[in-house]
PDB file of C-alpha atoms and ligand atoms in Angstrom:
ATOM      1  CA  MET A  39       0.000   0.000   0.000  1.00 66.00           C
ATOM      2  CA  GLN A  40       2.804   2.415   0.856  1.00 68.00           C
ATOM      3  CA  ASN A  41       4.388   2.215  -2.620  1.00 78.00           C
ATOM      4  CA  GLU A  42       1.078   2.831  -4.293  1.00 77.00           C
ATOM      5  CA  VAL A  43       0.354   5.855  -2.073  1.00 77.00           C
ATOM      6  CA  LYS A  44       3.913   7.026  -2.679  1.00 77.00           C
ATOM      7  CA  GLN A  45       3.369   6.903  -6.458  1.00 81.00           C
ATOM      8  CA  ILE A  46       0.059   8.744  -6.207  1.00 79.00           C
ATOM      9  CA  LEU A  47       1.641  11.368  -3.953  1.00 76.00           C
ATOM     10  CA  HIS A  48       4.535  11.709  -6.361  1.00 76.00           C
ATOM     11  CA  ARG A  49       2.130  12.288  -9.256  1.00 76.00           C
ATOM     12  CA  HIS A  50       0.342  14.908  -7.147  1.00 71.00           C
ATOM     13  CA  PHE A  51       3.526  16.525  -5.895  1.00 68.00           C
ATOM     14  CA  GLY A  52       2.860  15.264  -2.375  1.00 70.00           C
ATOM     15  CA  LYS A  53       1.431  18.591  -1.271  1.00 81.00           C
ATOM     16  CA  ARG A  54      -1.210  18.925   1.372  1.00 85.00           C
ATOM     17  CA  SER A  55      -3.232  21.114  -1.004  1.00 88.00           C
ATOM     18  CA  GLU A  56      -3.552  18.028  -3.239  1.00 89.00           C
ATOM     19  CA  LEU A  57      -5.139  15.931  -0.481  1.00 93.00           C
ATOM     20  CA  ILE A  58      -8.572  15.662  -2.105  1.00 94.00           C
ATOM     21  CA  SER A  59      -7.048  14.687  -5.469  1.00 92.00           C
ATOM     22  CA  ILE A  60      -4.869  12.115  -3.733  1.00 92.00           C
ATOM     23  CA  LEU A  61      -7.863  10.603  -1.933  1.00 94.00           C
ATOM     24  CA  GLN A  62      -9.816  10.533  -5.213  1.00 94.00           C
ATOM     25  CA  LYS A  63      -6.976   8.644  -6.916  1.00 92.00           C
ATOM     26  CA  ILE A  64      -6.742   6.147  -4.077  1.00 92.00           C
ATOM     27  CA  GLN A  65     -10.483   5.586  -4.287  1.00 92.00           C
ATOM     28  CA  GLN A  66     -10.260   5.132  -8.062  1.00 88.00           C
ATOM     29  CA  GLU A  67      -7.664   2.410  -7.514  1.00 87.00           C
ATOM     30  CA  HIS A  68      -9.484   0.551  -4.744  1.00 87.00           C
ATOM     31  CA  GLY A  69     -13.124   1.541  -5.071  1.00 86.00           C
ATOM     32  CA  TYR A  70     -12.928   2.933  -1.519  1.00 92.00           C
ATOM     33  CA  LEU A  71     -10.431   4.454   0.931  1.00 95.00           C
ATOM     34  CA  PRO A  72      -8.680   1.738   2.888  1.00 94.00           C
ATOM     35  CA  LEU A  73      -7.647   2.821   6.403  1.00 95.00           C
ATOM     36  CA  GLU A  74      -4.012   1.954   5.728  1.00 93.00           C
ATOM     37  CA  ALA A  75      -3.944   4.138   2.587  1.00 92.00           C
ATOM     38  CA  MET A  76      -5.324   7.116   4.527  1.00 94.00           C
ATOM     39  CA  GLN A  77      -2.703   6.587   7.243  1.00 94.00           C
ATOM     40  CA  ASP A  78       0.045   6.308   4.607  1.00 91.00           C
ATOM     41  CA  THR A  79      -1.195   9.511   3.001  1.00 92.00           C
ATOM     42  CA  ALA A  80      -1.080  11.345   6.331  1.00 93.00           C
ATOM     43  CA  SER A  81       2.388  10.044   6.984  1.00 90.00           C
ATOM     44  CA  LYS A  82       3.719  11.016   3.535  1.00 87.00           C
ATOM     45  CA  LEU A  83       2.160  14.486   3.707  1.00 90.00           C
ATOM     46  CA  LYS A  84       3.445  14.883   7.264  1.00 90.00           C
ATOM     47  CA  ILE A  85       0.019  15.740   8.630  1.00 93.00           C
ATOM     48  CA  PRO A  86      -1.975  14.030  11.397  1.00 95.00           C
ATOM     49  CA  ASP A  87      -4.188  11.054  10.471  1.00 96.00           C
ATOM     50  CA  SER A  88      -7.113  13.075  11.823  1.00 97.00           C
ATOM     51  CA  ALA A  89      -6.576  15.766   9.155  1.00 96.00           C
ATOM     52  CA  VAL A  90      -6.945  13.162   6.405  1.00 96.00           C
ATOM     53  CA  PHE A  91      -9.969  11.536   8.091  1.00 97.00           C
ATOM     54  CA  ALA A  92     -11.600  14.945   8.571  1.00 97.00           C
ATOM     55  CA  VAL A  93     -11.395  15.695   4.846  1.00 96.00           C
ATOM     56  CA  ALA A  94     -12.373  12.178   3.781  1.00 96.00           C
ATOM     57  CA  THR A  95     -15.435  12.075   6.027  1.00 95.00           C
ATOM     58  CA  PHE A  96     -16.545  15.589   5.076  1.00 94.00           C
ATOM     59  CA  TYR A  97     -17.135  14.729   1.402  1.00 92.00           C
ATOM     60  CA  SER A  98     -19.863  12.246   0.571  1.00 82.00           C
ATOM     61  CA  GLN A  99     -17.939  11.093  -2.524  1.00 86.00           C
ATOM     62  CA  PHE A 100     -15.566   9.069  -0.356  1.00 93.00           C
ATOM     63  CA  ARG A 101     -16.419   5.605   0.886  1.00 91.00           C
ATOM     64  CA  PHE A 102     -14.720   3.540   3.567  1.00 93.00           C
ATOM     65  CA  LYS A 103     -15.920   0.076   2.720  1.00 89.00           C
ATOM     66  CA  PRO A 104     -15.590  -1.913  -0.505  1.00 89.00           C
ATOM     67  CA  CYS A 105     -18.444  -1.336  -2.916  1.00 90.00           C
ATOM     68  CA  GLY A 106     -20.556  -3.937  -4.746  1.00 92.00           C
ATOM     69  CA  GLU A 107     -20.131  -4.627  -8.481  1.00 92.00           C
ATOM     70  CA  LYS A 108     -23.159  -2.426  -9.111  1.00 93.00           C
ATOM     71  CA  LEU A 109     -23.446   0.764  -7.123  1.00 92.00           C
ATOM     72  CA  ILE A 110     -27.066   1.871  -7.196  1.00 95.00           C
ATOM     73  CA  LYS A 111     -27.656   5.465  -6.128  1.00 94.00           C
ATOM     74  CA  ILE A 112     -31.314   6.313  -5.989  1.00 96.00           C
ATOM     75  CA  CYS A 113     -32.211   9.982  -6.089  1.00 97.00           C
ATOM     76  CA  LEU A 114     -34.420  11.230  -3.262  1.00 97.00           C
ATOM     77  CA  GLY A 115     -34.357  14.876  -4.353  1.00 96.00           C
ATOM     78  CA  THR A 116     -37.595  16.843  -4.527  1.00 97.00           C
ATOM     79  CA  ALA A 117     -38.497  16.059  -8.150  1.00 97.00           C
ATOM     80  CA  CYS A 118     -37.820  12.348  -7.673  1.00 97.00           C
ATOM     81  CA  HIS A 119     -39.470  12.306  -4.257  1.00 97.00           C
ATOM     82  CA  VAL A 120     -42.775  13.631  -5.578  1.00 97.00           C
ATOM     83  CA  ARG A 121     -42.707  10.921  -8.241  1.00 96.00           C
ATOM     84  CA  GLY A 122     -42.377   8.061  -5.810  1.00 94.00           C
ATOM     85  CA  ALA A 123     -38.637   7.639  -5.243  1.00 96.00           C
ATOM     86  CA  ASP A 124     -39.211   6.599  -1.625  1.00 96.00           C
ATOM     87  CA  ARG A 125     -41.376   3.715  -2.764  1.00 96.00           C
ATOM     88  CA  PHE A 126     -38.700   2.596  -5.238  1.00 96.00           C
ATOM     89  CA  LEU A 127     -36.067   2.789  -2.515  1.00 97.00           C
ATOM     90  CA  ASP A 128     -38.239   0.611  -0.268  1.00 96.00           C
ATOM     91  CA  ASN A 129     -38.636  -1.884  -3.121  1.00 94.00           C
ATOM     92  CA  LEU A 130     -34.877  -1.996  -3.691  1.00 95.00           C
ATOM     93  CA  LYS A 131     -34.211  -2.532   0.023  1.00 96.00           C
ATOM     94  CA  LYS A 132     -36.751  -5.336   0.125  1.00 94.00           C
ATOM     95  CA  GLU A 133     -35.566  -7.032  -3.088  1.00 93.00           C
ATOM     96  CA  LEU A 134     -31.883  -6.791  -2.219  1.00 94.00           C
ATOM     97  CA  GLY A 135     -32.334  -7.484   1.495  1.00 95.00           C
ATOM     98  CA  ILE A 136     -30.105  -4.569   2.487  1.00 96.00           C
ATOM     99  CA  GLU A 137     -30.437  -1.065   3.894  1.00 96.00           C
ATOM    100  CA  GLU A 138     -28.983   2.137   2.458  1.00 94.00           C
ATOM    101  CA  GLY A 139     -25.198   2.168   2.623  1.00 90.00           C
ATOM    102  CA  GLU A 140     -24.994  -1.619   2.632  1.00 92.00           C
ATOM    103  CA  THR A 141     -23.721  -4.176   0.133  1.00 93.00           C
ATOM    104  CA  THR A 142     -25.393  -7.509  -0.580  1.00 94.00           C
ATOM    105  CA  PRO A 143     -23.542 -10.503   0.915  1.00 94.00           C
ATOM    106  CA  ASP A 144     -22.650 -11.725  -2.596  1.00 93.00           C
ATOM    107  CA  GLY A 145     -20.927  -8.381  -3.290  1.00 93.00           C
ATOM    108  CA  LYS A 146     -23.093  -7.626  -6.332  1.00 94.00           C
ATOM    109  CA  TYR A 147     -25.023  -4.554  -5.191  1.00 95.00           C
ATOM    110  CA  THR A 148     -24.433  -1.539  -3.005  1.00 94.00           C
ATOM    111  CA  LEU A 149     -27.411   0.703  -2.324  1.00 95.00           C
ATOM    112  CA  GLU A 150     -27.167   4.418  -1.603  1.00 93.00           C
ATOM    113  CA  SER A 151     -29.395   7.445  -1.869  1.00 94.00           C
ATOM    114  CA  VAL A 152     -28.445  10.920  -3.092  1.00 93.00           C
ATOM    115  CA  ALA A 153     -30.107  14.326  -2.952  1.00 93.00           C
ATOM    116  CA  CYS A 154     -30.150  15.089  -6.703  1.00 93.00           C
ATOM    117  CA  ILE A 155     -28.270  13.703  -9.681  1.00 94.00           C
ATOM    118  CA  GLY A 156     -28.996  16.676 -11.901  1.00 94.00           C
ATOM    119  CA  CYS A 157     -31.605  15.256 -14.265  1.00 94.00           C
ATOM    120  CA  CYS A 158     -34.794  16.219 -12.480  1.00 96.00           C
ATOM    121  CA  ALA A 159     -36.785  16.360 -15.742  1.00 96.00           C
ATOM    122  CA  LEU A 160     -36.220  12.600 -16.039  1.00 95.00           C
ATOM    123  CA  SER A 161     -37.399  11.815 -12.529  1.00 96.00           C
ATOM    124  CA  PRO A 162     -37.677   9.519 -10.825  1.00 97.00           C
ATOM    125  CA  CYS A 163     -34.171   8.363 -11.561  1.00 97.00           C
ATOM    126  CA  LEU A 164     -31.116   6.617 -10.216  1.00 97.00           C
ATOM    127  CA  THR A 165     -27.617   5.758 -11.325  1.00 96.00           C
ATOM    128  CA  VAL A 166     -25.977   2.382 -11.666  1.00 95.00           C
ATOM    129  CA  ASN A 167     -22.201   2.807 -11.669  1.00 90.00           C
ATOM    130  CA  GLU A 168     -22.612   6.421 -12.842  1.00 85.00           C
ATOM    131  CA  GLU A 169     -25.008   5.507 -15.676  1.00 94.00           C
ATOM    132  CA  VAL A 170     -28.353   7.273 -15.332  1.00 96.00           C
ATOM    133  CA  VAL A 171     -31.543   5.222 -15.373  1.00 96.00           C
ATOM    134  CA  ALA A 172     -34.403   7.650 -16.014  1.00 96.00           C
ATOM    135  CA  ASN A 173     -38.147   7.454 -15.458  1.00 96.00           C
ATOM    136  CA  ILE A 174     -37.935   4.499 -13.124  1.00 95.00           C
ATOM    137  CA  THR A 175     -40.825   2.099 -13.074  1.00 94.00           C
ATOM    138  CA  SER A 176     -41.258  -1.099 -11.081  1.00 92.00           C
ATOM    139  CA  PRO A 177     -40.497  -3.311 -14.127  1.00 92.00           C
ATOM    140  CA  LYS A 178     -37.334  -1.267 -14.857  1.00 91.00           C
ATOM    141  CA  LEU A 179     -36.267  -1.675 -11.273  1.00 91.00           C
ATOM    142  CA  ARG A 180     -36.804  -5.422 -11.364  1.00 89.00           C
ATOM    143  CA  LYS A 181     -34.699  -5.712 -14.539  1.00 90.00           C
ATOM    144  CA  LEU A 182     -31.867  -3.846 -12.839  1.00 88.00           C
ATOM    145  CA  ILE A 183     -31.595  -6.285 -10.004  1.00 86.00           C
ATOM    146  CA  VAL A 184     -32.213  -9.562 -11.750  1.00 78.00           C
ATOM    147  CA  LYS A 185     -29.803 -11.943 -10.088  1.00 55.00           C
ATOM    148  CA  LYS A 186     -27.840 -14.082 -12.509  1.00 44.00           C
TER     149      LYS A 186
HETATM  150  S1  FES B 334     -34.345  15.468  -7.800  1.00 70.53           S
HETATM  151 FE1  FES B 334     -33.825  13.602  -8.686  1.00 70.53          FE
HETATM  152  S2  FES B 334     -32.538  14.180 -10.320  1.00 70.53           S
HETATM  153 FE2  FES B 334     -32.972  16.038  -9.318  1.00 70.53          FE
END
């Protein structure tokens, strides 16, 4: 882990001002921020671990546990909410057997909610690994989570 963090820090000049970029790169590599990588980052930047954790926990883009193969982010923003997003979230929880922020035991799905994904005219919507699924319906939802 240290070599990898070292390379990322080298590419980002190892400056404290690059901390967010460094954390983004680490997350790109691993899909989340492993504790050891955050500690290595703090050590290499010569800042306390708590400074790295404070930044990482402030931004919702960072995750601290491995993610499923499919990351489903359902939008609960106003436009999606008024078009039944809560009901679709409940259906996803029930079908997948997990709560928000959790990953199915087989590692296939992680379920999260977000405030708005910027395509309110297509509500209700969600993303699967950054791909937008617009105008959600129950049949569309079922197709998304068909277990193979
Ligand atoms: S409220 Fe759902 S995309 Fe904006």
